[in-house]
PDB file of C-alpha atoms in Angstrom:
ATOM      1  CA  ASP A1341     123.005 100.548 117.475  1.00  0.00           C
ATOM      2  CA  THR A1342     119.268 100.262 117.150  1.00  0.00           C
ATOM      3  CA  LYS A1343     117.437 102.082 119.915  1.00  0.00           C
ATOM      4  CA  PRO A1344     114.576 100.123 121.470  1.00  0.00           C
ATOM      5  CA  THR A1345     111.096 101.416 120.730  1.00  0.00           C
ATOM      6  CA  PRO A1346     109.673 102.939 123.924  1.00  0.00           C
ATOM      7  CA  GLU A1347     106.695 101.086 125.363  1.00  0.00           C
ATOM      8  CA  PRO A1348     103.466 103.079 125.003  1.00  0.00           C
ATOM      9  CA  THR A1349     101.577 104.162 128.079  1.00  0.00           C
ATOM     10  CA  VAL A1350      98.668 101.784 128.504  1.00  0.00           C
ATOM     11  CA  ARG A1351      95.316 103.080 129.682  1.00  0.00           C
ATOM     12  CA  PRO A1352      91.807 101.744 129.210  1.00  0.00           C
ATOM     13  CA  THR A1353      90.041 102.869 126.052  1.00  0.00           C
ATOM     14  CA  PRO A1354      87.689 105.705 127.056  1.00  0.00           C
ATOM     15  CA  ALA A1355      84.043 104.776 126.838  1.00  0.00           C
ATOM     16  CA  PRO A1356      80.827 106.570 127.817  1.00  0.00           C
ATOM     17  CA  THR A1357      80.075 106.124 131.504  1.00  0.00           C
ATOM     18  CA  PRO A1358      76.940 106.706 133.618  1.00  0.00           C
ATOM     19  CA  SER A1359      78.738 109.528 135.423  1.00  0.00           C
ATOM     20  CA  GLY A1360      79.148 111.348 132.128  1.00  0.00           C
ATOM     21  CA  GLN A1361      82.918 111.769 132.445  1.00  0.00           C
ATOM     22  CA  ASN A1362      83.511 111.494 128.718  1.00  0.00           C
ATOM     23  CA  LEU A1363      82.770 114.486 126.513  1.00  0.00           C
ATOM     24  CA  THR A1364      81.322 113.896 123.055  1.00  0.00           C
ATOM     25  CA  CYS A1365      81.126 116.259 120.087  1.00  0.00           C
ATOM     26  CA  THR A1366      79.552 115.265 116.769  1.00  0.00           C
ATOM     27  CA  ALA A1367      79.635 117.024 113.410  1.00  0.00           C
ATOM     28  CA  TYR A1368      77.018 115.948 110.886  1.00  0.00           C
ATOM     29  CA  GLY A1369      77.296 116.088 107.124  1.00  0.00           C
ATOM     30  CA  ASP A1370      74.517 118.578 106.365  1.00  0.00           C
ATOM     31  CA  PRO A1371      76.540 120.188 108.201  1.00  0.00           C
ATOM     32  CA  HIS A1372      75.656 120.911 111.828  1.00  0.00           C
ATOM     33  CA  ASN A1373      77.434 120.306 115.112  1.00  0.00           C
ATOM     34  CA  ILE A1374      76.510 119.174 118.618  1.00  0.00           C
ATOM     35  CA  CYS A1375      79.310 120.438 120.856  1.00  0.00           C
ATOM     36  CA  PHE A1376      80.605 119.183 124.212  1.00  0.00           C
ATOM     37  CA  LYS A1377      77.895 121.214 126.008  1.00  0.00           C
ATOM     38  CA  GLY A1378      75.168 119.619 123.921  1.00  0.00           C
ATOM     39  CA  ASN A1379      74.347 122.773 121.952  1.00  0.00           C
ATOM     40  CA  ASN A1380      73.198 122.200 118.371  1.00  0.00           C
ATOM     41  CA  PHE A1381      74.154 124.699 115.646  1.00  0.00           C
ATOM     42  CA  GLN A1382      74.725 124.923 111.913  1.00  0.00           C
ATOM     43  CA  ILE A1383      78.261 124.950 110.466  1.00  0.00           C
ATOM     44  CA  VAL A1384      78.770 127.309 107.540  1.00  0.00           C
ATOM     45  CA  PRO A1385      81.857 128.263 105.519  1.00  0.00           C
ATOM     46  CA  SER A1386      83.014 131.858 105.456  1.00  0.00           C
ATOM     47  CA  ARG A1387      83.453 133.910 102.295  1.00  0.00           C
ATOM     48  CA  THR A1388      87.216 133.416 102.535  1.00  0.00           C
ATOM     49  CA  SER A1389      87.583 129.801 103.689  1.00  0.00           C
ATOM     50  CA  ASN A1390      85.641 126.543 103.488  1.00  0.00           C
ATOM     51  CA  PHE A1391      87.565 125.087 106.442  1.00  0.00           C
ATOM     52  CA  VAL A1392      86.304 125.093 110.048  1.00  0.00           C
ATOM     53  CA  LYS A1393      88.303 124.174 113.147  1.00  0.00           C
ATOM     54  CA  LEU A1394      86.269 121.702 115.171  1.00  0.00           C
ATOM     55  CA  TYR A1395      88.712 120.720 117.908  1.00  0.00           C
ATOM     56  CA  GLU A1396      92.265 121.596 118.917  1.00  0.00           C
ATOM     57  CA  ILE A1397      94.550 120.439 121.705  1.00  0.00           C
ATOM     58  CA  PRO A1398      97.338 123.037 121.378  1.00  0.00           C
ATOM     59  CA  GLY A1399     100.679 121.559 120.426  1.00  0.00           C
ATOM     60  CA  LYS A1400      99.203 118.091 119.938  1.00  0.00           C
ATOM     61  CA  ILE A1401      96.350 117.836 117.404  1.00  0.00           C
ATOM     62  CA  THR A1402      94.003 120.038 115.384  1.00  0.00           C
ATOM     63  CA  SER A1403      90.845 118.671 113.729  1.00  0.00           C
ATOM     64  CA  VAL A1404      89.582 120.616 110.712  1.00  0.00           C
ATOM     65  CA  LEU A1405      86.400 120.059 108.730  1.00  0.00           C
ATOM     66  CA  GLU A1406      86.367 120.821 105.002  1.00  0.00           C
ATOM     67  CA  LEU A1407      83.053 121.870 103.476  1.00  0.00           C
ATOM     68  CA  GLU A1408      81.961 121.514  99.868  1.00  0.00           C
ATOM     69  CA  SER A1409      79.308 123.763  98.338  1.00  0.00           C
ATOM     70  CA  ARG A1410      76.955 122.741  95.556  1.00  0.00           C
ATOM     71  CA  ILE A1411      73.619 123.634  93.974  1.00  0.00           C
ATOM     72  CA  GLU A1412      70.853 121.087  94.438  1.00  0.00           C
ATOM     73  CA  ASP A1413      67.241 121.676  93.342  1.00  0.00           C
ATOM     74  CA  ASP A1414      68.105 125.353  92.806  1.00  0.00           C
ATOM     75  CA  LYS A1415      69.296 125.609  96.405  1.00  0.00           C
ATOM     76  CA  HIS A1416      72.798 126.270  97.683  1.00  0.00           C
ATOM     77  CA  ILE A1417      73.876 123.586 100.157  1.00  0.00           C
ATOM     78  CA  ASP A1418      77.059 122.770 102.033  1.00  0.00           C
ATOM     79  CA  ILE A1419      78.184 119.307 103.094  1.00  0.00           C
ATOM     80  CA  ALA A1420      81.130 118.027 105.125  1.00  0.00           C
ATOM     81  CA  THR A1421      83.439 116.146 102.762  1.00  0.00           C
ATOM     82  CA  ALA A1422      86.795 115.852 104.567  1.00  0.00           C
ATOM     83  CA  LEU A1423      88.395 115.687 107.998  1.00  0.00           C
ATOM     84  CA  ILE A1424      92.008 116.876 108.200  1.00  0.00           C
ATOM     85  CA  LEU A1425      94.090 116.081 111.289  1.00  0.00           C
ATOM     86  CA  TYR A1426      97.205 118.173 111.927  1.00  0.00           C
ATOM     87  CA  ASP A1427      99.910 117.357 114.460  1.00  0.00           C
ATOM     88  CA  GLY A1428     101.452 119.785 116.943  1.00  0.00           C
ATOM     89  CA  ASP A1429     103.651 121.289 114.219  1.00  0.00           C
ATOM     90  CA  MET A1430     100.607 121.849 111.979  1.00  0.00           C
ATOM     91  CA  GLU A1431     101.688 119.175 109.542  1.00  0.00           C
ATOM     92  CA  VAL A1432      99.018 116.859 108.159  1.00  0.00           C
ATOM     93  CA  MET A1433      98.835 113.485 109.897  1.00  0.00           C
ATOM     94  CA  TYR A1434      95.689 112.247 108.172  1.00  0.00           C
ATOM     95  CA  LYS A1435      93.206 113.463 105.603  1.00  0.00           C
ATOM     96  CA  ILE A1436      90.007 111.454 105.635  1.00  0.00           C
ATOM     97  CA  ALA A1437      87.759 112.341 102.712  1.00  0.00           C
ATOM     98  CA  TYR A1438      85.417 111.236  99.970  1.00  0.00           C
ATOM     99  CA  ASN A1439      87.263 109.927  96.925  1.00  0.00           C
ATOM    100  CA  ASP A1440      85.469 110.796  93.676  1.00  0.00           C
ATOM    101  CA  ASP A1441      88.036 108.896  91.581  1.00  0.00           C
ATOM    102  CA  ASP A1442      87.497 105.632  93.454  1.00  0.00           C
ATOM    103  CA  LYS A1443      84.397 105.583  95.642  1.00  0.00           C
ATOM    104  CA  GLY A1444      85.565 102.348  97.217  1.00  0.00           C
ATOM    105  CA  LEU A1445      88.251 104.429  98.941  1.00  0.00           C
ATOM    106  CA  ASP A1446      85.847 106.905 100.541  1.00  0.00           C
ATOM    107  CA  CYS A1447      87.147 108.039 103.930  1.00  0.00           C
ATOM    108  CA  LYS A1448      90.225 105.827 103.903  1.00  0.00           C
ATOM    109  CA  ALA A1449      92.830 107.143 106.329  1.00  0.00           C
ATOM    110  CA  PHE A1450      95.975 105.928 104.518  1.00  0.00           C
ATOM    111  CA  SER A1451      95.840 102.420 105.966  1.00  0.00           C
ATOM    112  CA  PRO A1452      93.458  99.712 104.688  1.00  0.00           C
ATOM    113  CA  ASP A1453      92.951  98.301 108.168  1.00  0.00           C
ATOM    114  CA  LEU A1454      91.327 101.576 109.201  1.00  0.00           C
ATOM    115  CA  LEU A1455      88.503 101.080 106.719  1.00  0.00           C
ATOM    116  CA  SER A1456      85.363  99.120 107.506  1.00  0.00           C
ATOM    117  CA  ALA A1457      83.266  99.198 104.340  1.00  0.00           C
ATOM    118  CA  SER A1458      79.789  98.296 103.248  1.00  0.00           C
ATOM    119  CA  GLN A1459      78.019  99.473 100.113  1.00  0.00           C
ATOM    120  CA  HIS A1460      77.496 103.249 100.242  1.00  0.00           C
ATOM    121  CA  THR A1461      78.802 103.571 103.822  1.00  0.00           C
ATOM    122  CA  ARG A1462      82.384 103.844 105.053  1.00  0.00           C
ATOM    123  CA  LYS A1463      83.378 103.854 108.716  1.00  0.00           C
ATOM    124  CA  GLY A1464      86.617 104.176 110.640  1.00  0.00           C
ATOM    125  CA  ASP A1465      88.208 105.511 113.809  1.00  0.00           C
ATOM    126  CA  LEU A1466      91.505 106.665 115.255  1.00  0.00           C
ATOM    127  CA  GLN A1467      92.554 106.743 118.891  1.00  0.00           C
ATOM    128  CA  PHE A1468      95.135 109.128 120.337  1.00  0.00           C
ATOM    129  CA  SER A1469      96.673 109.236 123.807  1.00  0.00           C
ATOM    130  CA  TRP A1470      99.028 111.708 125.479  1.00  0.00           C
ATOM    131  CA  VAL A1471     100.812 111.117 128.755  1.00  0.00           C
ATOM    132  CA  ALA A1472     100.603 113.597 131.620  1.00  0.00           C
ATOM    133  CA  SER A1473     103.020 116.510 131.265  1.00  0.00           C
ATOM    134  CA  GLY A1474     103.549 119.395 133.674  1.00  0.00           C
ATOM    135  CA  ASP A1475     100.155 120.635 134.848  1.00  0.00           C
ATOM    136  CA  LEU A1476      98.343 118.772 132.064  1.00  0.00           C
ATOM    137  CA  PRO A1477      96.765 115.379 132.741  1.00  0.00           C
ATOM    138  CA  ALA A1478      96.941 112.341 130.526  1.00  0.00           C
ATOM    139  CA  GLN A1479      94.403 112.670 127.722  1.00  0.00           C
ATOM    140  CA  ASP A1480      92.593 110.180 125.500  1.00  0.00           C
ATOM    141  CA  LEU A1481      90.806 111.083 122.279  1.00  0.00           C
ATOM    142  CA  ILE A1482      88.858 108.837 119.918  1.00  0.00           C
ATOM    143  CA  ILE A1483      87.813 110.263 116.552  1.00  0.00           C
ATOM    144  CA  SER A1484      85.339 108.146 114.600  1.00  0.00           C
ATOM    145  CA  TRP A1485      83.746 108.869 111.246  1.00  0.00           C
ATOM    146  CA  GLU A1486      81.221 107.618 108.740  1.00  0.00           C
ATOM    147  CA  CYS A1487      80.834 108.576 105.073  1.00  0.00           C
ATOM    148  CA  LYS A1488      77.529 107.995 103.311  1.00  0.00           C
ATOM    149  CA  ARG A1489      76.384 108.055  99.711  1.00  0.00           C
ATOM    150  CA  LEU A1490      72.946 107.617  98.222  1.00  0.00           C
ATOM    151  CA  GLU A1491      72.254 104.729  95.861  1.00  0.00           C
ATOM    152  CA  ASP A1492      73.172 107.008  92.941  1.00  0.00           C
ATOM    153  CA  ASP A1493      76.529 107.709  94.684  1.00  0.00           C
ATOM    154  CA  THR A1494      75.600 111.278  95.656  1.00  0.00           C
ATOM    155  CA  LYS A1495      77.613 112.329  98.702  1.00  0.00           C
ATOM    156  CA  VAL A1496      75.470 112.840 101.794  1.00  0.00           C
ATOM    157  CA  GLY A1497      78.266 114.170 103.993  1.00  0.00           C
ATOM    158  CA  MET A1498      80.489 112.881 106.785  1.00  0.00           C
ATOM    159  CA  THR A1499      79.446 112.272 110.372  1.00  0.00           C
ATOM    160  CA  ILE A1500      82.394 112.685 112.759  1.00  0.00           C
ATOM    161  CA  THR A1501      82.495 112.165 116.528  1.00  0.00           C
ATOM    162  CA  TRP A1502      85.149 113.263 119.015  1.00  0.00           C
ATOM    163  CA  ASN A1503      85.102 111.251 122.259  1.00  0.00           C
ATOM    164  CA  LYS A1504      87.401 112.926 124.818  1.00  0.00           C
ATOM    165  CA  LEU A1505      88.538 111.915 128.283  1.00  0.00           C
ATOM    166  CA  ASN A1506      90.919 113.875 130.512  1.00  0.00           C
ATOM    167  CA  ILE A1507      92.304 111.402 133.045  1.00  0.00           C
ATOM    168  CA  ASP A1508      91.520 112.158 136.732  1.00  0.00           C
ATOM    169  CA  ILE A1509      89.871 115.502 135.949  1.00  0.00           C
ATOM    170  CA  ALA A1510      86.627 116.100 137.860  1.00  0.00           C
ATOM    171  CA  ASP A1511      85.223 118.878 135.683  1.00  0.00           C
ATOM    172  CA  GLN A1512      85.895 117.759 132.113  1.00  0.00           C
ATOM    173  CA  LEU A1513      84.098 120.674 130.446  1.00  0.00           C
ATOM    174  CA  LYS A1514      85.870 123.317 132.512  1.00  0.00           C
ATOM    175  CA  PHE A1515      89.223 121.789 131.626  1.00  0.00           C
ATOM    176  CA  GLU A1516      88.367 121.863 127.917  1.00  0.00           C
ATOM    177  CA  GLU A1517      87.255 125.492 128.058  1.00  0.00           C
ATOM    178  CA  GLU A1518      90.463 126.516 129.846  1.00  0.00           C
ATOM    179  CA  HIS A1519      92.922 124.567 127.685  1.00  0.00           C
ATOM    180  CA  ASN A1520      91.485 123.594 124.284  1.00  0.00           C
ATOM    181  CA  SER A1521      89.560 125.255 121.471  1.00  0.00           C
ATOM    182  CA  GLY A1522      87.366 124.844 118.409  1.00  0.00           C
ATOM    183  CA  SER A1523      83.637 124.558 117.788  1.00  0.00           C
ATOM    184  CA  CYS A1524      83.435 121.420 119.944  1.00  0.00           C
ATOM    185  CA  VAL A1525      84.608 123.486 122.916  1.00  0.00           C
ATOM    186  CA  ASP A1526      83.153 126.992 122.461  1.00  0.00           C
ATOM    187  CA  CYS A1527      79.978 125.829 120.694  1.00  0.00           C
ATOM    188  CA  SER A1528      80.413 128.488 118.023  1.00  0.00           C
ATOM    189  CA  PRO A1529      80.283 128.123 114.213  1.00  0.00           C
ATOM    190  CA  LEU A1530      82.792 130.968 113.890  1.00  0.00           C
ATOM    191  CA  ASN A1531      85.995 128.932 114.013  1.00  0.00           C
ATOM    192  CA  ILE A1532      87.221 129.702 110.513  1.00  0.00           C
ATOM    193  CA  PHE A1533      90.474 127.935 109.629  1.00  0.00           C
ATOM    194  CA  TYR A1534      93.092 128.801 107.041  1.00  0.00           C
ATOM    195  CA  PRO A1535      95.345 125.883 106.042  1.00  0.00           C
ATOM    196  CA  PRO A1536      99.069 126.388 106.587  1.00  0.00           C
ATOM    197  CA  SER A1537     101.557 126.734 103.748  1.00  0.00           C
ATOM    198  CA  PRO A1538     101.257 124.137 100.931  1.00  0.00           C
ATOM    199  CA  GLU A1539     104.364 122.224 101.969  1.00  0.00           C
ATOM    200  CA  LYS A1540     102.599 121.345 105.222  1.00  0.00           C
ATOM    201  CA  THR A1541      99.327 120.226 103.665  1.00  0.00           C
ATOM    202  CA  THR A1542     100.584 117.154 101.814  1.00  0.00           C
ATOM    203  CA  PRO A1543      99.890 114.031 103.909  1.00  0.00           C
ATOM    204  CA  PRO A1544     102.709 111.530 104.434  1.00  0.00           C
ATOM    205  CA  THR A1545     102.669 108.268 102.501  1.00  0.00           C
ATOM    206  CA  PRO A1546     100.961 105.287 104.162  1.00  0.00           C
ATOM    207  CA  GLU A1547     104.340 103.644 104.813  1.00  0.00           C
ATOM    208  CA  THR A1548     105.744 106.759 106.520  1.00  0.00           C
ATOM    209  CA  THR A1549     102.616 107.232 108.587  1.00  0.00           C
ATOM    210  CA  SER A1550     102.570 103.617 109.709  1.00  0.00           C
ATOM    211  CA  ASP A1551     106.252 103.431 110.582  1.00  0.00           C
ATOM    212  CA  SER A1552     106.595 106.747 112.380  1.00  0.00           C
ATOM    213  CA  LYS A1553     103.273 106.888 114.196  1.00  0.00           C
ATOM    214  CA  VAL A1554     102.794 103.301 115.293  1.00  0.00           C
ATOM    215  CA  ASP A1555     106.380 102.291 115.979  1.00  0.00           C
ATOM    216  CA  GLY A1556     107.154 105.518 117.841  1.00  0.00           C
ATOM    217  CA  ASP A1557     110.326 106.328 115.891  1.00  0.00           C
ATOM    218  CA  ASP A1558     109.301 109.870 114.914  1.00  0.00           C
ATOM    219  CA  ASN A1559     111.008 112.512 117.045  1.00  0.00           C
ATOM    220  CA  LYS A1560     108.033 114.826 116.825  1.00  0.00           C
ATOM    221  CA  ASP A1561     105.838 112.164 118.396  1.00  0.00           C
ATOM    222  CA  LYS A1562     108.243 111.804 121.315  1.00  0.00           C
ATOM    223  CA  GLU A1563     108.284 115.562 121.852  1.00  0.00           C
ATOM    224  CA  ASN A1564     104.493 115.678 121.867  1.00  0.00           C
ATOM    225  CA  ASP A1565     104.096 112.557 124.050  1.00  0.00           C
ATOM    226  CA  PHE A1566     102.008 111.198 121.193  1.00  0.00           C
ATOM    227  CA  ASP A1567     100.780 107.614 121.268  1.00  0.00           C
ATOM    228  CA  PRO A1568      98.204 106.893 118.564  1.00  0.00           C
ATOM    229  CA  VAL A1569      96.421 103.597 118.419  1.00  0.00           C
ATOM    230  CA  GLN A1570      94.508 102.766 115.266  1.00  0.00           C
ATOM    231  CA  GLY A1571      91.136 101.043 115.214  1.00  0.00           C
ATOM    232  CA  ASN A1572      88.740  99.607 112.688  1.00  0.00           C
ATOM    233  CA  GLY A1573      85.071 100.529 112.544  1.00  0.00           C
ATOM    234  CA  ASP A1574      83.486 100.302 115.990  1.00  0.00           C
ATOM    235  CA  ASN A1575      86.291  98.116 117.386  1.00  0.00           C
ATOM    236  CA  PHE A1576      89.076 100.177 118.892  1.00  0.00           C
ATOM    237  CA  GLY A1577      92.632  98.999 118.533  1.00  0.00           C
ATOM    238  CA  THR A1578      94.746  97.839 121.433  1.00  0.00           C
ATOM    239  CA  ARG A1579      98.195  99.011 122.366  1.00  0.00           C
ATOM    240  CA  ALA A1580     101.078  96.584 121.996  1.00  0.00           C
TER     241      ALA A1580
END
């Protein structure tokens, strides 16, 4: 017998409010970061890894920035070239990156409807929601990104924003500091990340991602109370 797909929990899409309830963290391509506190600092790779953990909700999602180094005008520079999103089991859900083989696919997150494209600029967003569990409140997270190239197709770097709302929590920042981690939370560039074993770094195919994540048939998603809703450009998707 076919089991019915559970209905997702419906909550309003988080949006900035005058009371400042939402927390916003933005990583820029050059690369530097403005964390939830508003602090501005440079992001640099370590000698042993070019990956930096920007934001983690333990057991649910980890956002990692990949940096690329190059020499330009006799200067060494780093730029943000990829965003990797891991699930609670540290398996890749999405890798959003520049595509040097086909620049028209820059920052495509496995599904064409996630890509809003114009010449030399690519935009997209993903929305994630988790229901309340134990002492943890319901949580909403919107991750949006933009990839830019110059007219000669030189990569400028990604701009990525995390928009976070913890439902019915008065002190959003205190909650983040007590429960979550990464440069968005501790405002430190020293969140070096080492990717897990190779078998966990290969993203699923678009068909697998679409079926398991959107339809809710993946057991891991049920265990993590995971309800992603996909959007396009600046228009966030709606739950069924």
